[in-house]
Short mmCIF file of C-alpha atoms in Angstrom, two decimals:
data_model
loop_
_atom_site.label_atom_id
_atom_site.label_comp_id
_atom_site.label_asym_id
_atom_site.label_seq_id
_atom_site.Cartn_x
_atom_site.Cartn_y
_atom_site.Cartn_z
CA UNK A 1 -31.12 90.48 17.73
CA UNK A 2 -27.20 90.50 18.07
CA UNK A 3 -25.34 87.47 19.61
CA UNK A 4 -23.81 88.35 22.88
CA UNK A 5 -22.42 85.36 23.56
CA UNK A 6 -18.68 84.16 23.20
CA UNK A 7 -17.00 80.95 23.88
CA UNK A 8 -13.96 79.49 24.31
CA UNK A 9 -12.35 75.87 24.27
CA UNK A 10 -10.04 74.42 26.93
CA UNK A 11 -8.17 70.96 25.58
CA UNK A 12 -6.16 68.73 27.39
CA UNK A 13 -4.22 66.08 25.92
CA UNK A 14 -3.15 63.01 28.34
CA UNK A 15 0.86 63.98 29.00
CA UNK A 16 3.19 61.73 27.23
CA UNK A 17 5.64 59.51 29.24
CA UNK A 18 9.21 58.89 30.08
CA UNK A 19 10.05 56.94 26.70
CA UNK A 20 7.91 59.04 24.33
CA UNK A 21 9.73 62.54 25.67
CA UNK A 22 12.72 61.10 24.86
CA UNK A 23 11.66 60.08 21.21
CA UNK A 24 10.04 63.77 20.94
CA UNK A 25 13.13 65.48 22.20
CA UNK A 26 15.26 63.14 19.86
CA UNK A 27 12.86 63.87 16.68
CA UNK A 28 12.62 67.50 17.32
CA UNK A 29 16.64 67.37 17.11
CA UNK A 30 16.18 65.76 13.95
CA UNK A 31 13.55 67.96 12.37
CA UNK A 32 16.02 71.03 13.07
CA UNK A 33 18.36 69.52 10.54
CA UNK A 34 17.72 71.50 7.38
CA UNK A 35 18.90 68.68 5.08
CA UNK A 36 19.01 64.93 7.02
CA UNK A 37 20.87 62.18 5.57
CA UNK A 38 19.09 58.94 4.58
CA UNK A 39 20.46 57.74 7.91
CA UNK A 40 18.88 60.45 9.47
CA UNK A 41 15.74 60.25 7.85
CA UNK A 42 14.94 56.66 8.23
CA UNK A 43 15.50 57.11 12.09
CA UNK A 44 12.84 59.91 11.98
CA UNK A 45 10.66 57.61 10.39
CA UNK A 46 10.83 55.08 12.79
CA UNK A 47 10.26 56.97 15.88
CA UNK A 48 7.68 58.19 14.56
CA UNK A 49 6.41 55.05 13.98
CA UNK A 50 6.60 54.06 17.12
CA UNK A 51 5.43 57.34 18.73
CA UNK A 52 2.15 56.72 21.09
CA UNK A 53 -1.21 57.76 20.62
CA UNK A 54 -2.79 60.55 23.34
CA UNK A 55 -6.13 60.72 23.85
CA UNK A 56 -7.53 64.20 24.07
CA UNK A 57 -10.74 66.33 25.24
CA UNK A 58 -12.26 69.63 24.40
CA UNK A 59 -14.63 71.48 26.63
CA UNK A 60 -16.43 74.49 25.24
CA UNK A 61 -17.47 77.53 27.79
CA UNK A 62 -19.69 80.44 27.08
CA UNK A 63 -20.23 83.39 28.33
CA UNK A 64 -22.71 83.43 31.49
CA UNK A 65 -26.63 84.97 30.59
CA UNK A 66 -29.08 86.38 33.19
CA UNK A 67 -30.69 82.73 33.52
CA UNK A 68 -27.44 81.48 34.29
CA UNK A 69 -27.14 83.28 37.91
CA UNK A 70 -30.12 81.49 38.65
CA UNK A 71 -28.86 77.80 37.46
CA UNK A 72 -25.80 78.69 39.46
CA UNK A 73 -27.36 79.23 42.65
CA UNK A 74 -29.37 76.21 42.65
CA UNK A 75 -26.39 73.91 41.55
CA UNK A 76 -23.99 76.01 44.25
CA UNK A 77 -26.83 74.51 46.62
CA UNK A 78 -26.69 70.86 45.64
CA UNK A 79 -23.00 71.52 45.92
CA UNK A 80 -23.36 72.05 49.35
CA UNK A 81 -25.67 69.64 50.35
CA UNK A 82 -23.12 67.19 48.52
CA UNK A 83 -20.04 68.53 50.18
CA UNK A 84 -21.75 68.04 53.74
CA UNK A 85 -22.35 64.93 53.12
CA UNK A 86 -19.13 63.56 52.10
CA UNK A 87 -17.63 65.35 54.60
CA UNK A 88 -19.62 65.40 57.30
CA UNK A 89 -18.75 69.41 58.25
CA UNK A 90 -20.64 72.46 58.00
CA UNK A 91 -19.15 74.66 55.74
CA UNK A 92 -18.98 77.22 57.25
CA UNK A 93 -16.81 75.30 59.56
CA UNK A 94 -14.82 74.12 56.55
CA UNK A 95 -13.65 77.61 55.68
CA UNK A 96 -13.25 78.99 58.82
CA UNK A 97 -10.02 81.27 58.87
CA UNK A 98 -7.24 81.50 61.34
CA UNK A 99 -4.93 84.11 61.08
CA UNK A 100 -6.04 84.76 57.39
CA UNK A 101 -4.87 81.19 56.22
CA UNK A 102 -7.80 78.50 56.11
CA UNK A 103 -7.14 75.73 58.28
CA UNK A 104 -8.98 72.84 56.79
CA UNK A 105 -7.30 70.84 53.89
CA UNK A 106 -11.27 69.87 53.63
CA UNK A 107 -11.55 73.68 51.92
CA UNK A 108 -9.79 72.22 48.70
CA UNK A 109 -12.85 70.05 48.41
CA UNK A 110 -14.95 72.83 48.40
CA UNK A 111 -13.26 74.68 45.98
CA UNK A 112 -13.16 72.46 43.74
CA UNK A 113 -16.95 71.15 44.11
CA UNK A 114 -17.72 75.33 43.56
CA UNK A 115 -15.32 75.33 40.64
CA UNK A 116 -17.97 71.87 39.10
CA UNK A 117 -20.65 74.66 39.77
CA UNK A 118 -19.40 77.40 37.72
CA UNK A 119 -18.06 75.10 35.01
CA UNK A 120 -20.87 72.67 34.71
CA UNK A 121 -23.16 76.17 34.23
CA UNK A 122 -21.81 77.44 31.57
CA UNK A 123 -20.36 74.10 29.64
CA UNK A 124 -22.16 73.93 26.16
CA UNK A 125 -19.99 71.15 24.58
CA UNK A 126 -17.31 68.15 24.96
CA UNK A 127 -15.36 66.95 22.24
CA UNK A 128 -13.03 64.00 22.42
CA UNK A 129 -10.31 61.99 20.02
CA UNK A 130 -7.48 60.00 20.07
CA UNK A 131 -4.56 60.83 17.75
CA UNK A 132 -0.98 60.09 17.19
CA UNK A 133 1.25 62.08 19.43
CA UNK A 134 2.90 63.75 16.45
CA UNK A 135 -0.41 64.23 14.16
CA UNK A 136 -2.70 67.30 15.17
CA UNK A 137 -5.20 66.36 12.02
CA UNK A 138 -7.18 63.58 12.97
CA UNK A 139 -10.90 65.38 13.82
CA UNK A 140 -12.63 66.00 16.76
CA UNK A 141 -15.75 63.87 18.03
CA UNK A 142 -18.37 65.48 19.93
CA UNK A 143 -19.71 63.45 22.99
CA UNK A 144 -22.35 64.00 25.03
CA UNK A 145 -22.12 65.40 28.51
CA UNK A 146 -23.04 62.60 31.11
CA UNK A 147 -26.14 63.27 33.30
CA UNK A 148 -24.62 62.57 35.80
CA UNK A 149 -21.87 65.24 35.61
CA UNK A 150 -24.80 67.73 36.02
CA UNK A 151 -26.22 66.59 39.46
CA UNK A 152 -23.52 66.83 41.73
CA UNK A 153 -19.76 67.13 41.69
CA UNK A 154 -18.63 63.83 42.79
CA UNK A 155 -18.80 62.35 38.94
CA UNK A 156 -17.20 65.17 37.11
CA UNK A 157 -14.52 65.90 39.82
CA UNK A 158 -13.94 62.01 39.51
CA UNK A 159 -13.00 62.36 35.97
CA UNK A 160 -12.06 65.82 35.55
CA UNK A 161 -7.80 66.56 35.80
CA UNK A 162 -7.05 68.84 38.10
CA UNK A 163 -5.34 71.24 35.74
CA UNK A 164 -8.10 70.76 33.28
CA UNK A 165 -10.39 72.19 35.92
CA UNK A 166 -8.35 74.73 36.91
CA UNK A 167 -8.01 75.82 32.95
CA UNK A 168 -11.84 75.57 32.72
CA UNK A 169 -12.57 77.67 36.17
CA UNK A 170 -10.33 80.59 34.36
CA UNK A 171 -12.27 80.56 30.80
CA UNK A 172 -15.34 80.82 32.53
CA UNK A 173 -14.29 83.40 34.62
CA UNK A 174 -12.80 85.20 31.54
CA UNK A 175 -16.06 85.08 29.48
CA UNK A 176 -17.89 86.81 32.55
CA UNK A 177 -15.49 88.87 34.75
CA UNK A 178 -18.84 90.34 36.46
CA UNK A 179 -20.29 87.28 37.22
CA UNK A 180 -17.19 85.25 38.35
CA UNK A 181 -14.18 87.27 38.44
CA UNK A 182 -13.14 90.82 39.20
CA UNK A 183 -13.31 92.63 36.40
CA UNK A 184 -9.98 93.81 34.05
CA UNK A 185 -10.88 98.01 35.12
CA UNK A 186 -9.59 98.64 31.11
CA UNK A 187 -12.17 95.92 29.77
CA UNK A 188 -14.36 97.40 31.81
CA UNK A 189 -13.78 100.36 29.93
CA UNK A 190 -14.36 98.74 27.02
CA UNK A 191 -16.79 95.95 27.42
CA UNK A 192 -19.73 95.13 29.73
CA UNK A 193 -22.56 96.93 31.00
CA UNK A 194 -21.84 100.88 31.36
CA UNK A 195 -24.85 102.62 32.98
CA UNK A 196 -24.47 106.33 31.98
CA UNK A 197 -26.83 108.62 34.73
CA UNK A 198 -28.73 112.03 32.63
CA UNK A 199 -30.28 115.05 33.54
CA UNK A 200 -34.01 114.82 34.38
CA UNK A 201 -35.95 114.38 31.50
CA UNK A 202 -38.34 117.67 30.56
CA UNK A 203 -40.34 116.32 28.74
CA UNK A 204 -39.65 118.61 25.69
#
């Protein structure tokens, strides 16, 4: 039976700082120079030499099955037994609207406990290394993904950037448009289920 499933990986890579930018900006000057004196070279080694190491993490998404729907609406229900209990609010209080804008900075909670949901369903593999800021060759480690990230949101939303979420939320949603997004009306045209309605069969 074909594959229908597709993936896609979302890195992030811990920003470099103040000092570092300024060694990056100064070495990228330097690389531009089509041929660099001695001088010039041995400067370019040592900032790279003293360049720091990030420390970097894949996630892997996949596209969302029929079972999945089903995962999803029992972890969107833990969700919200979790957020009501931090928070001590209904939801549907939470996300009450007011002249179209919601009124509770509580609602960014929410979000981003229902973004753990959709993630955390479709999240097939986490990959992690630490490399020099400069060297993109040193290999990829795969980890395992803590239980605890799977029972509620509190542990992964403790550990998980924000923009790493974010970036993660919009994958998913791009592997399944009809599942999490609205879909793109040309991939629609192109992709997805298309349900074609016939004459009545005759039998002959």
């Amino acid at each position: 039976m074909i594959d229908l499933i597709t993936t896609e990986k979302v890195t992030y890579t811990t920003p470099p700082d103040a000092a570092a930018l300024g060694a990056l900006r100064r070495l990228e000057a330097l690389w531009a120079i089509e041929e660099p004196s001695e001088e010039q070279m041995a400067e370019m080694d040592q900032l790279e030499d003293h360049l720091p190491t990030v420390r970097e993490v894949r996630l892997m998404l996949r596209s969302a099955t029929a079972l999945d729907a089903a995962k999803y609406e029992g972890r969107r229900a833990r969700m919200v037994e979790w957020f009501e209990t931090e928070t001590g609010r209904p939801v549907a209080e939470v996300l009450e609207e007011e002249n179209g804008v919601t009124r509770n900075a509580l609602a960014q909670i929410f979000e981003q406990a229902q973004s753990w949901a959709v993630v955390m369903t479709v999240l097939v593999q986490i990959e992690q290394r630490t490399r020099p800021l400069h060297d993109d060759g040193v290999e990829w480690n795969e980890a395992e993904i803590p239980a605890e990230w799977k029972d509620s949101p509190e542990a992964f939303l403790a550990w998980c950037p924000d923009d790493l979420l974010v970036a993660a939320l919009d994958a998913a949603k791009r592997l399944s448009p009809g599942v999490w997004g609205i879909p793109d009306p040309l991939a629609r045209r192109y992709g997805g289920v298309n349900v074609t309605t016939s004459v009545p069969f005759s039998g002959r």
